[in-house]
Protein backbone atom coordinates (compact mmCIF):
# COMPACT_ATOMS: atom_id res chain seq x y z
CA MET A 1 -64.83 54.06 41.94
CA PRO A 2 -63.49 50.48 42.11
CA ILE A 3 -62.17 49.13 38.82
CA THR A 4 -64.92 46.48 38.72
CA GLU A 5 -67.46 49.22 38.01
CA MET A 6 -65.67 50.05 34.75
CA LEU A 7 -66.29 46.49 33.56
CA ALA A 8 -69.95 46.61 34.62
CA GLY A 9 -70.38 49.93 32.82
CA ASN A 10 -68.90 48.57 29.59
CA ALA A 11 -71.22 45.55 29.78
CA GLU A 12 -74.20 47.87 30.09
CA ARG A 13 -73.16 50.31 27.35
CA TYR A 14 -71.39 48.03 24.87
CA GLY A 15 -72.76 44.59 25.76
CA ASP A 16 -72.55 42.96 22.33
CA LYS A 17 -69.24 44.45 21.29
CA ILE A 18 -66.28 42.05 21.08
CA CYS A 19 -63.84 43.21 23.74
CA LEU A 20 -61.33 40.33 23.84
CA THR A 21 -60.05 38.06 21.12
CA GLU A 22 -57.58 35.25 21.77
CA ILE A 23 -55.41 34.04 18.89
CA ASN A 24 -53.17 31.00 19.25
CA PRO A 25 -51.14 30.62 16.04
CA GLU A 26 -48.78 28.02 17.52
CA GLN A 27 -51.67 25.68 18.26
CA GLU A 28 -53.09 26.44 14.84
CA GLU A 29 -49.82 25.44 13.20
CA LYS A 30 -49.62 22.19 15.17
CA GLN A 31 -53.18 21.21 14.36
CA GLY A 32 -52.79 22.29 10.74
CA LYS A 33 -49.73 20.08 10.40
CA ALA A 34 -51.65 17.15 11.84
CA TRP A 35 -54.53 17.65 9.37
CA LYS A 36 -52.09 17.89 6.45
CA GLU A 37 -50.44 14.65 7.48
CA LEU A 38 -53.92 13.12 7.22
CA ALA A 39 -54.21 14.64 3.73
CA LEU A 40 -57.11 16.84 4.84
CA VAL A 41 -55.56 19.97 3.33
CA GLU A 42 -58.82 21.88 3.07
CA ALA A 43 -59.47 21.41 6.79
CA ALA A 44 -55.96 22.57 7.58
CA HIS A 45 -56.48 25.81 5.67
CA ASN A 46 -59.72 26.53 7.50
CA ILE A 47 -58.37 26.13 11.03
CA ARG A 48 -58.53 29.31 13.12
CA TYR A 49 -57.57 29.07 16.75
CA ARG A 50 -59.54 32.09 17.73
CA LYS A 51 -61.87 32.82 20.65
CA GLU A 52 -63.95 35.94 21.23
CA LEU A 53 -65.67 37.52 24.20
CA THR A 54 -68.17 40.38 24.41
CA TRP A 55 -68.24 42.92 27.20
CA ARG A 56 -71.51 41.44 28.49
CA SER A 57 -70.15 37.90 28.54
CA PHE A 58 -66.92 39.12 30.16
CA ASP A 59 -68.87 40.75 32.98
CA GLU A 60 -71.19 37.78 33.45
CA LYS A 61 -68.29 35.31 33.61
CA ALA A 62 -66.58 37.50 36.21
CA ASN A 63 -69.81 37.60 38.24
CA GLN A 64 -70.19 33.82 38.04
CA PHE A 65 -66.67 33.20 39.30
CA ALA A 66 -67.21 35.70 42.12
CA HIS A 67 -70.32 33.77 43.21
CA LEU A 68 -68.41 30.47 43.00
CA LEU A 69 -65.65 31.83 45.23
CA MET A 70 -68.16 33.14 47.76
CA GLU A 71 -69.99 29.80 47.73
CA ARG A 72 -66.68 28.15 48.63
CA GLY A 73 -66.27 30.43 51.62
CA VAL A 74 -63.91 33.01 50.13
CA LYS A 75 -64.25 36.22 52.12
CA ARG A 76 -63.25 39.83 51.66
CA GLY A 77 -59.46 40.05 51.79
CA ASP A 78 -58.79 36.35 51.07
CA LYS A 79 -56.15 35.65 48.41
CA VAL A 80 -56.86 33.87 45.11
CA GLY A 81 -53.91 32.83 42.95
CA ILE A 82 -54.03 32.89 39.14
CA LEU A 83 -51.55 30.62 37.35
CA LEU A 84 -52.54 30.77 33.69
CA MET A 85 -50.93 31.44 30.36
CA ASN A 86 -52.51 34.35 28.50
CA CYS A 87 -55.97 33.16 27.47
CA ILE A 88 -59.55 34.39 27.07
CA GLU A 89 -60.40 33.20 30.61
CA TRP A 90 -57.60 35.14 32.34
CA LEU A 91 -59.23 38.54 32.75
CA PRO A 92 -62.73 37.27 33.69
CA VAL A 93 -61.07 35.18 36.42
CA TYR A 94 -59.13 38.23 37.64
CA PHE A 95 -62.21 40.44 37.76
CA GLY A 96 -64.24 37.66 39.36
CA VAL A 97 -61.74 37.62 42.21
CA LEU A 98 -62.04 41.40 42.62
CA LYS A 99 -65.85 41.31 42.50
CA SER A 100 -65.92 38.80 45.35
CA GLY A 101 -63.97 41.22 47.54
CA ALA A 102 -60.93 38.91 47.50
CA ILE A 103 -57.41 39.86 46.46
CA ALA A 104 -56.12 38.63 43.09
CA VAL A 105 -52.61 37.11 43.11
CA PRO A 106 -51.27 36.60 39.56
CA ILE A 107 -48.29 34.21 39.51
CA ASN A 108 -45.39 34.13 37.06
CA PHE A 109 -45.97 31.27 34.62
CA ARG A 110 -42.22 30.68 34.41
CA TYR A 111 -41.91 29.78 38.06
CA SER A 112 -40.73 26.31 39.05
CA SER A 113 -42.74 24.24 41.53
CA ASP A 114 -40.66 25.53 44.42
CA GLU A 115 -41.10 29.15 43.31
CA ILE A 116 -44.85 28.66 42.95
CA LYS A 117 -45.01 27.20 46.46
CA TYR A 118 -42.96 30.13 47.79
CA SER A 119 -45.37 32.61 46.20
CA LEU A 120 -48.50 30.82 47.40
CA ASP A 121 -47.14 30.67 50.95
CA LEU A 122 -45.90 34.27 50.97
CA ALA A 123 -49.27 35.64 49.80
CA ASN A 124 -51.39 33.29 51.94
CA VAL A 125 -53.27 32.06 48.87
CA SER A 126 -56.33 29.94 49.75
CA VAL A 127 -57.66 29.29 46.21
CA LEU A 128 -55.65 28.67 43.04
CA VAL A 129 -56.81 28.80 39.41
CA LEU A 130 -54.42 26.93 37.11
CA GLY A 131 -54.10 25.96 33.47
CA ALA A 132 -53.01 22.77 31.70
CA GLU A 133 -49.40 23.91 31.39
CA PHE A 134 -48.98 23.76 35.18
CA ILE A 135 -50.45 20.35 36.03
CA ASP A 136 -47.06 18.71 36.63
CA ARG A 137 -45.69 21.63 38.64
CA ILE A 138 -48.73 21.78 40.92
CA HIS A 139 -48.90 18.00 41.24
CA ALA A 140 -45.33 18.05 42.55
CA ILE A 141 -46.27 20.39 45.45
CA LYS A 142 -49.97 19.65 46.01
CA ASN A 143 -49.27 18.00 49.36
CA ASP A 144 -47.03 20.86 50.46
CA ILE A 145 -49.54 23.69 50.05
CA PRO A 146 -52.13 22.92 52.73
CA GLY A 147 -53.28 26.52 52.82
CA VAL A 148 -54.72 26.19 49.31
CA GLY A 149 -58.18 24.76 49.94
CA SER A 150 -59.53 24.81 46.37
CA LEU A 151 -57.86 24.21 43.02
CA PHE A 152 -59.84 25.25 39.91
CA PHE A 153 -58.65 24.03 36.52
CA VAL A 154 -59.08 25.98 33.28
CA GLY A 155 -59.12 23.72 30.22
CA ASP A 156 -59.94 20.16 29.20
CA ASP A 157 -58.75 16.95 30.87
CA CYS A 158 -58.96 18.23 34.42
CA PRO A 159 -56.46 16.50 36.76
CA ASP A 160 -57.88 14.50 39.67
CA PHE A 161 -56.51 16.94 42.26
CA ALA A 162 -58.49 19.91 40.86
CA GLU A 163 -62.04 20.90 39.89
CA ARG A 164 -63.15 22.11 36.47
CA TYR A 165 -63.58 25.89 36.52
CA VAL A 166 -65.88 26.22 33.48
CA SER A 167 -68.61 23.81 34.57
CA LEU A 168 -68.63 25.01 38.17
CA ALA A 169 -68.75 28.70 37.28
CA ALA A 170 -71.38 28.15 34.57
CA SER A 171 -73.88 27.03 37.21
CA GLN A 172 -73.59 30.30 39.15
CA PRO A 173 -75.75 33.45 38.78
CA THR A 174 -74.68 35.99 36.16
CA HIS A 175 -75.69 39.07 38.15
CA ALA A 176 -73.14 40.99 40.22
CA PRO A 177 -72.60 39.77 43.79
CA ASP A 178 -73.81 41.96 46.61
CA ILE A 179 -70.35 43.23 47.51
CA THR A 180 -69.59 46.92 47.95
CA LEU A 181 -65.95 47.85 47.36
CA SER A 182 -64.07 51.01 48.26
CA ASP A 183 -61.16 52.61 46.46
CA GLU A 184 -58.91 52.10 49.46
CA GLU A 185 -59.44 48.35 49.74
CA ASP A 186 -56.67 45.94 48.81
CA ALA A 187 -57.19 44.56 45.31
CA ALA A 188 -54.17 42.66 44.05
CA ILE A 189 -50.74 41.29 44.91
CA TYR A 190 -48.10 41.28 42.20
CA PHE A 191 -44.65 39.77 42.56
CA SER A 192 -41.49 41.70 41.82
CA SER A 193 -39.23 40.38 39.06
CA GLY A 194 -36.84 38.84 41.55
CA THR A 195 -33.83 40.07 39.55
CA THR A 196 -32.02 40.92 42.80
CA GLY A 197 -33.25 38.08 45.01
CA LYS A 198 -36.47 36.32 45.94
CA PRO A 199 -39.63 38.00 44.62
CA LYS A 200 -41.48 40.34 46.97
CA ALA A 201 -45.28 40.44 47.21
CA ILE A 202 -46.46 43.91 46.16
CA LEU A 203 -49.86 44.96 47.50
CA HIS A 204 -52.05 47.37 45.51
CA SER A 205 -55.44 48.96 46.20
CA HIS A 206 -58.41 49.51 43.91
CA ARG A 207 -57.42 53.19 43.76
CA SER A 208 -54.05 52.15 42.38
CA LEU A 209 -55.62 50.06 39.60
CA VAL A 210 -58.09 52.80 38.65
CA MET A 211 -55.31 55.37 38.48
CA SER A 212 -53.40 53.09 36.10
CA CYS A 213 -56.42 53.10 33.77
CA LYS A 214 -56.48 56.89 33.70
CA VAL A 215 -52.73 57.21 33.21
CA GLU A 216 -52.66 54.78 30.28
CA GLN A 217 -55.58 56.41 28.48
CA ASN A 218 -54.13 59.88 29.03
CA HIS A 219 -50.75 58.90 27.58
CA HIS A 220 -51.92 56.96 24.53
CA SER A 221 -55.32 58.47 23.77
CA GLN A 222 -57.22 55.21 23.51
CA THR A 223 -60.74 55.49 22.16
CA PHE A 224 -63.66 53.14 21.78
CA SER A 225 -62.46 52.44 18.21
CA ASP A 226 -58.90 51.42 19.11
CA VAL A 227 -57.73 47.79 19.05
CA PHE A 228 -54.87 46.99 21.42
CA LEU A 229 -52.55 44.04 20.79
CA CYS A 230 -51.54 42.40 24.08
CA ILE A 231 -48.59 40.02 23.85
CA PRO A 232 -46.76 40.15 27.23
CA PRO A 233 -47.93 37.95 30.12
CA LEU A 234 -51.01 39.14 31.98
CA TYR A 235 -49.57 38.08 35.33
CA HIS A 236 -47.32 41.14 35.12
CA THR A 237 -48.49 44.70 35.70
CA GLY A 238 -47.12 45.90 32.36
CA ALA A 239 -49.42 44.10 29.92
CA LYS A 240 -52.54 44.39 32.03
CA MET A 241 -52.12 48.05 32.87
CA HIS A 242 -51.67 48.93 29.19
CA TRP A 243 -54.88 47.02 28.49
CA PHE A 244 -56.53 49.13 31.19
CA GLY A 245 -56.71 51.95 28.62
CA SER A 246 -59.07 49.74 26.61
CA LEU A 247 -61.07 48.94 29.73
CA LEU A 248 -61.57 52.63 30.46
CA THR A 249 -62.81 53.46 26.95
CA GLY A 250 -64.62 50.24 26.02
CA GLY A 251 -62.07 49.48 23.29
CA SER A 252 -61.14 46.05 21.99
CA ALA A 253 -58.01 44.00 22.63
CA VAL A 254 -56.36 40.97 21.07
CA LEU A 255 -54.46 38.43 23.17
CA LEU A 256 -51.76 36.94 20.94
CA ARG A 257 -50.19 33.74 22.25
CA GLY A 258 -46.77 33.88 20.65
CA VAL A 259 -44.05 36.37 19.78
CA ARG A 260 -42.84 35.37 16.32
CA PRO A 261 -42.51 38.45 14.10
CA GLN A 262 -44.68 36.89 11.39
CA TRP A 263 -47.47 36.20 13.90
CA ILE A 264 -47.35 39.74 15.24
CA ILE A 265 -47.48 41.36 11.80
CA GLU A 266 -50.24 39.03 10.58
CA THR A 267 -52.32 39.70 13.70
CA VAL A 268 -51.94 43.46 13.36
CA ALA A 269 -53.13 43.22 9.75
CA ASN A 270 -55.92 40.67 10.23
CA GLU A 271 -57.37 42.18 13.41
CA ARG A 272 -56.99 45.83 12.34
CA VAL A 273 -54.82 46.56 15.37
CA THR A 274 -54.10 50.23 16.11
CA ILE A 275 -51.84 50.02 19.20
CA VAL A 276 -49.02 47.57 19.90
CA TRP A 277 -46.88 47.42 23.02
CA LEU A 278 -43.60 45.59 22.50
CA LEU A 279 -40.53 44.58 24.42
CA VAL A 280 -37.17 45.51 22.93
CA PRO A 281 -36.29 41.96 21.76
CA TRP A 282 -39.61 41.59 19.92
CA ALA A 283 -39.18 44.93 18.15
CA GLN A 284 -35.66 43.91 17.14
CA ASP A 285 -36.90 40.57 15.82
CA ILE A 286 -39.61 42.28 13.75
CA LEU A 287 -37.09 44.68 12.21
CA ASP A 288 -34.63 41.86 11.52
CA ALA A 289 -37.36 39.81 9.82
CA ILE A 290 -38.39 42.75 7.64
CA GLU A 291 -34.83 43.73 6.73
CA SER A 292 -33.89 40.13 5.88
CA GLY A 293 -36.92 39.73 3.63
CA GLU A 294 -38.55 37.09 5.85
CA ILE A 295 -41.52 39.45 6.14
CA ASP A 296 -42.71 41.40 3.11
CA LEU A 297 -44.75 44.36 4.34
CA ALA A 298 -46.36 44.67 0.92
CA ASN A 299 -48.36 41.55 1.76
CA HIS A 300 -49.91 43.06 4.91
CA ASP A 301 -52.33 45.94 5.35
CA LEU A 302 -51.01 47.78 8.40
CA SER A 303 -52.63 51.09 7.55
CA VAL A 304 -54.55 51.52 10.82
CA TRP A 305 -51.56 50.79 13.08
CA ARG A 306 -50.93 54.20 14.67
CA LEU A 307 -48.83 53.62 17.80
CA MET A 308 -45.95 51.39 18.87
CA HIS A 309 -44.68 51.82 22.39
CA ILE A 310 -42.07 50.04 24.50
CA GLY A 311 -41.46 49.62 28.20
CA ALA A 312 -40.00 47.40 30.93
CA GLN A 313 -36.36 48.08 29.98
CA PRO A 314 -34.05 50.78 28.56
CA VAL A 315 -34.74 51.39 24.87
CA PRO A 316 -31.76 51.77 22.49
CA THR A 317 -32.06 54.92 20.39
CA SER A 318 -30.69 52.94 17.44
CA LEU A 319 -33.71 50.63 17.62
CA ILE A 320 -36.21 53.47 17.33
CA ARG A 321 -34.26 55.05 14.47
CA ARG A 322 -34.53 51.74 12.62
CA TRP A 323 -38.22 51.47 13.48
CA LYS A 324 -39.07 54.95 12.24
CA LYS A 325 -37.19 54.29 9.01
CA ILE A 326 -39.50 51.36 8.25
CA PHE A 327 -42.64 52.75 9.93
CA PRO A 328 -42.31 56.54 9.48
CA ASN A 329 -45.97 57.24 10.28
CA HIS A 330 -46.03 55.47 13.64
CA GLN A 331 -46.30 57.40 16.85
CA TYR A 332 -43.81 56.16 19.44
CA ASP A 333 -43.68 56.28 23.23
CA THR A 334 -41.37 54.98 25.94
CA ASN A 335 -43.01 53.82 29.19
CA TYR A 336 -41.32 53.54 32.56
CA GLY A 337 -42.67 52.04 35.73
CA LEU A 338 -42.34 49.28 38.28
CA SER A 339 -44.66 46.70 39.73
CA GLU A 340 -44.44 48.86 42.86
CA SER A 341 -45.92 51.75 40.84
CA CYS A 342 -48.64 49.52 39.38
CA GLY A 343 -46.89 49.13 36.07
CA PRO A 344 -45.93 51.56 33.33
CA GLY A 345 -46.67 55.25 33.11
CA ALA A 346 -45.03 56.78 36.16
CA VAL A 347 -42.67 58.32 33.63
CA HIS A 348 -43.18 58.41 29.88
CA LEU A 349 -41.59 60.03 26.86
CA GLY A 350 -44.76 61.26 25.15
CA VAL A 351 -45.54 60.72 21.48
CA GLU A 352 -44.71 64.36 20.76
CA ASN A 353 -41.12 64.02 22.01
CA LEU A 354 -39.51 61.74 19.45
CA HIS A 355 -36.49 64.07 19.43
CA LYS A 356 -35.77 62.91 22.98
CA VAL A 357 -35.69 59.17 22.29
CA GLY A 358 -33.24 57.64 24.73
CA ALA A 359 -34.86 59.39 27.66
CA ILE A 360 -37.62 57.67 29.61
CA GLY A 361 -39.37 61.06 29.63
CA LYS A 362 -41.02 63.16 32.28
CA ALA A 363 -43.43 62.46 35.13
CA GLY A 364 -46.58 60.78 33.84
CA CYS A 365 -50.16 61.94 34.35
CA GLY A 366 -50.75 62.38 38.09
CA TRP A 367 -47.16 61.48 38.99
CA GLN A 368 -44.28 63.39 40.60
CA THR A 369 -40.59 62.56 40.17
CA LYS A 370 -37.38 63.53 41.90
CA ILE A 371 -33.73 62.46 41.60
CA VAL A 372 -32.01 62.27 44.98
CA ASP A 373 -28.69 61.45 46.61
CA GLU A 374 -28.05 58.99 49.44
CA ARG A 375 -29.46 61.49 51.95
CA GLY A 376 -32.70 61.86 50.01
CA GLU A 377 -31.83 65.36 48.84
CA ALA A 378 -32.27 66.49 45.23
CA VAL A 379 -29.06 66.19 43.20
CA ARG A 380 -27.63 69.10 41.23
CA PRO A 381 -28.93 69.54 37.64
CA GLY A 382 -27.38 66.90 35.42
CA GLY A 383 -26.19 64.86 38.41
CA VAL A 384 -26.80 61.15 38.84
CA GLY A 385 -29.00 59.98 41.70
CA GLU A 386 -31.83 57.61 42.56
CA LEU A 387 -35.16 58.19 40.85
CA ILE A 388 -38.07 58.40 43.30
CA LEU A 389 -41.79 58.60 42.51
CA ARG A 390 -45.00 59.79 44.13
CA GLY A 391 -48.56 59.19 42.94
CA ASP A 392 -51.84 57.38 43.58
CA SER A 393 -50.59 54.14 42.00
CA VAL A 394 -47.77 53.61 44.48
CA MET A 395 -48.12 50.28 46.26
CA ASN A 396 -49.48 50.02 49.78
CA GLY A 397 -46.33 48.09 50.64
CA TYR A 398 -44.66 44.70 50.47
CA TYR A 399 -47.03 42.12 51.93
CA LYS A 400 -45.68 40.68 55.20
CA ASP A 401 -42.38 42.58 54.83
CA PRO A 402 -42.45 45.82 56.83
CA GLU A 403 -38.66 46.15 56.76
CA ALA A 404 -38.49 46.12 52.95
CA THR A 405 -41.51 48.45 52.81
CA ALA A 406 -39.81 50.98 55.10
CA ALA A 407 -36.67 50.86 52.96
CA THR A 408 -38.64 51.53 49.75
CA LEU A 409 -41.46 53.88 50.84
CA LYS A 410 -40.19 57.01 52.58
CA ASN A 411 -42.31 60.07 53.31
CA GLY A 412 -44.77 59.14 50.60
CA TRP A 413 -42.07 58.58 47.97
CA LEU A 414 -41.30 55.29 46.22
CA TYR A 415 -37.55 54.71 45.96
CA THR A 416 -37.11 52.87 42.66
CA GLY A 417 -33.51 51.67 42.93
CA ASP A 418 -32.92 53.11 39.45
CA MET A 419 -30.10 55.60 38.95
CA ALA A 420 -31.05 58.47 36.66
CA CYS A 421 -30.20 61.99 35.60
CA GLU A 422 -32.19 64.88 34.15
CA ASP A 423 -31.21 67.02 31.18
CA GLU A 424 -31.65 70.76 30.78
CA ASP A 425 -35.17 70.27 29.39
CA GLY A 426 -36.32 68.18 32.34
CA PHE A 427 -36.23 64.81 30.53
CA ILE A 428 -35.12 61.88 32.69
CA PHE A 429 -32.53 59.42 31.45
CA LEU A 430 -32.02 56.06 33.14
CA VAL A 431 -28.40 55.41 34.01
CA ASP A 432 -28.66 51.98 35.63
CA ARG A 433 -29.96 49.90 38.48
CA LYS A 434 -28.39 51.06 41.72
CA LYS A 435 -27.18 47.53 42.44
CA ASP A 436 -25.78 47.03 38.93
CA VAL A 437 -23.32 49.92 38.96
CA VAL A 438 -19.75 48.73 38.28
CA ILE A 439 -17.05 50.62 40.18
CA THR A 440 -13.73 50.38 38.37
CA GLY A 441 -10.71 52.19 39.75
CA GLY A 442 -13.01 54.51 41.71
CA GLU A 443 -15.07 55.43 38.63
CA ASN A 444 -18.76 54.52 38.37
CA ILE A 445 -19.64 52.64 35.19
CA TYR A 446 -23.33 52.37 34.34
CA PRO A 447 -23.87 49.17 32.31
CA VAL A 448 -27.07 50.45 30.65
CA GLN A 449 -25.09 53.20 28.91
CA ILE A 450 -22.57 50.71 27.52
CA GLU A 451 -25.31 48.26 26.53
CA ASP A 452 -27.12 50.99 24.61
CA PHE A 453 -23.87 51.90 22.86
CA LEU A 454 -23.10 48.29 21.91
CA ARG A 455 -26.57 47.76 20.42
CA GLY A 456 -25.71 50.52 17.97
CA CYS A 457 -23.29 48.11 16.26
CA ASP A 458 -24.91 46.62 13.17
CA LYS A 459 -23.56 43.16 14.05
CA ILE A 460 -25.05 43.06 17.54
CA LYS A 461 -28.58 41.93 18.33
CA ASP A 462 -28.39 42.30 22.11
CA ALA A 463 -25.83 43.04 24.80
CA ALA A 464 -25.46 42.88 28.57
CA VAL A 465 -22.71 44.31 30.76
CA ILE A 466 -21.76 43.03 34.21
CA GLY A 467 -18.87 43.61 36.59
CA LEU A 468 -16.07 41.08 37.07
CA ALA A 469 -13.71 41.09 40.04
CA ASP A 470 -10.28 42.57 39.24
CA HIS A 471 -7.25 42.50 41.55
CA ARG A 472 -6.14 46.01 40.60
CA LEU A 473 -9.27 47.99 39.69
CA GLY A 474 -11.74 46.24 41.99
CA GLU A 475 -14.13 45.55 39.11
CA VAL A 476 -13.97 45.67 35.35
CA ALA A 477 -16.81 45.66 32.83
CA ALA A 478 -17.53 42.49 30.88
CA ALA A 479 -19.83 42.49 27.86
CA ILE A 480 -21.97 39.52 26.86
CA ILE A 481 -22.66 39.91 23.16
CA GLU A 482 -25.51 38.25 21.24
CA THR A 483 -24.85 38.69 17.54
CA LYS A 484 -27.45 38.89 14.81
CA PRO A 485 -28.26 35.55 13.14
CA GLY A 486 -25.82 34.61 10.40
CA VAL A 487 -23.45 37.49 11.16
CA GLU A 488 -19.75 36.89 11.78
CA CYS A 489 -18.36 38.98 14.60
CA SER A 490 -15.06 38.68 16.46
CA GLU A 491 -13.78 40.05 19.73
CA GLU A 492 -11.55 42.34 17.69
CA ASP A 493 -14.61 43.74 15.90
CA ILE A 494 -16.18 44.61 19.25
CA GLN A 495 -13.01 46.13 20.62
CA GLN A 496 -12.62 48.25 17.50
CA PHE A 497 -16.22 49.47 17.79
CA CYS A 498 -15.66 50.32 21.46
CA LEU A 499 -12.78 52.67 20.67
CA GLN A 500 -15.45 55.36 20.50
CA LEU A 501 -15.98 54.96 24.26
CA PRO A 502 -13.81 56.54 26.96
CA ARG A 503 -11.10 54.05 27.92
CA TYR A 504 -12.49 53.32 31.40
CA LYS A 505 -15.90 52.43 29.95
CA ARG A 506 -14.61 49.93 27.40
CA PRO A 507 -15.41 46.32 28.27
CA HIS A 508 -12.32 44.46 29.49
CA LYS A 509 -13.86 41.10 28.67
CA ILE A 510 -16.00 40.02 25.71
CA PHE A 511 -18.15 36.88 25.78
CA PHE A 512 -20.34 35.74 22.90
CA ASP A 513 -23.54 34.25 24.24
CA SER A 514 -27.30 34.72 24.28
CA VAL A 515 -28.59 37.45 26.59
CA PRO A 516 -31.16 35.97 28.98
CA ARG A 517 -34.25 38.06 29.60
CA ASN A 518 -37.26 37.43 31.79
CA ALA A 519 -40.87 37.54 30.59
CA THR A 520 -40.98 41.33 30.90
CA GLY A 521 -37.80 41.82 28.89
CA LYS A 522 -35.40 42.63 31.70
CA ILE A 523 -31.90 41.20 31.44
CA GLU A 524 -31.43 38.45 34.00
CA LYS A 525 -28.09 39.64 35.31
CA PRO A 526 -27.99 37.28 38.29
CA LYS A 527 -27.83 34.40 35.78
CA LEU A 528 -24.99 36.09 33.92
CA ARG A 529 -23.08 36.80 37.11
CA GLU A 530 -23.50 33.21 38.22
CA LYS A 531 -22.29 31.95 34.86
CA TYR A 532 -19.40 34.32 34.28
CA CYS A 533 -18.37 35.64 37.68
CA GLY A 534 -18.35 32.21 39.28
CA GLY A 535 -17.45 30.13 36.24
CA SER A 536 -14.09 28.45 35.85
CA ILE A 537 -13.37 30.26 32.57
CA VAL A 538 -13.50 33.68 34.16
CA LYS A 539 -11.69 32.54 37.28
CA GLN A 540 -8.91 31.20 35.13
CA GLN A 541 -8.73 34.42 33.12
CA ILE A 542 -8.46 36.51 36.26
CA GLU A 543 -5.89 34.15 37.76
CA ASN A 544 -3.82 34.38 34.59
CA GLU A 545 -3.81 38.16 34.83
CA VAL A 546 -2.65 38.01 38.42
């Protein structure tokens, strides 16, 4: 059953139920400030930047966009790019693409003009849907993307090089187009994070998307009554595939545009949210705001919030200990997955396994896992090897890149590039990215382990570890430390804390700086290597040692 049939079924069964709510507190604050400056205080208090959509309207809008695409000559298998910030239009556009038989191509909203052009060219995109935030970036390349025949604009003040999506789609029929889809057909292209080079175009089928719905609902027990808070960007598999649990059950979801702790807590309370998926930095910020007194939980009714889960990056055990101290009644889960596995859920901890926090868990619903050596053979119990996955949500391959596909998909297994080990109870622990391992004096150092340790220091907000060239040891570990706001912390404090580590694992260099993370929460280590491995400060330090 193609995933589009789930949407049609919800429209038929739950037509008038609100399924999506968009809340934009940043815009509300800006407009409220403007009204207050005009001395219209009452108006400022009444502003609510909130939009709602029912299941029936969602389905009809998707149908209308599908008809518009077909009217413009879009055929089965054509590629339609989506370059939007999270908004109420995002998912109807996505499903409209699928209903037309085309392939949806969500694009990272952080991309520069050149990166957008690269993605459009790589995926052979012929139609692009864009929002107001991207006018300048698209204008800069509009003459360099001849393959893009139509540009549809979502929002007001449509630029002269695009057409207004809302008015064009509104004139189309609301019934479903006469397109029959199969589970095996290509459905979407997602781009890899690009943390190790240029992003790759990851091709998924309808079967892959449907399996993600089933996995998410199985792991987190979504029901019709649940309300899911979606904060991460919808262009990425993570946020959307967690929302798929709501799609499967007909539940509601809230799209929150903003990550301030106060906004998150207020939205959970006001919208009666039951499930929240966070990235590690957001969870840390919420805890810091509560512990500092910036947020007073007594002012917010969070009684229906039952589950907080985290994915996209290793989760410090210290963070979850802090979370459970403040929210003792919350269920907790860790999610692991890749864009190549259609998002989270290939491995998960399970809400019943809080005693194993620190592990990513065991194989998820419908998934198989194995940890292998360089020859593809299973490692000994407790040994470190590469984690590989098998299941119905594995990608079809990298679009237009058979060489990379062959290197990643072998005998039906997806090679993740993540180094892992398994404990005596069968729980999998991430050790590090295969390419991030630091080899110092012949010993393998796994930065994730050191980063997790460092985050246990009460002065540290975040930490990243990279390898620096060393004339004697080959490489040494360097730690980039982001301290908590208002906290004094010296290099000596860090070195003293690290005395608990084996000598070879202790960072040889300490740098105090912010830790850059991408939109899905992954540390952007290429940026750190460029800054510190190639920077004059580090070069001088190494030269001095020589």
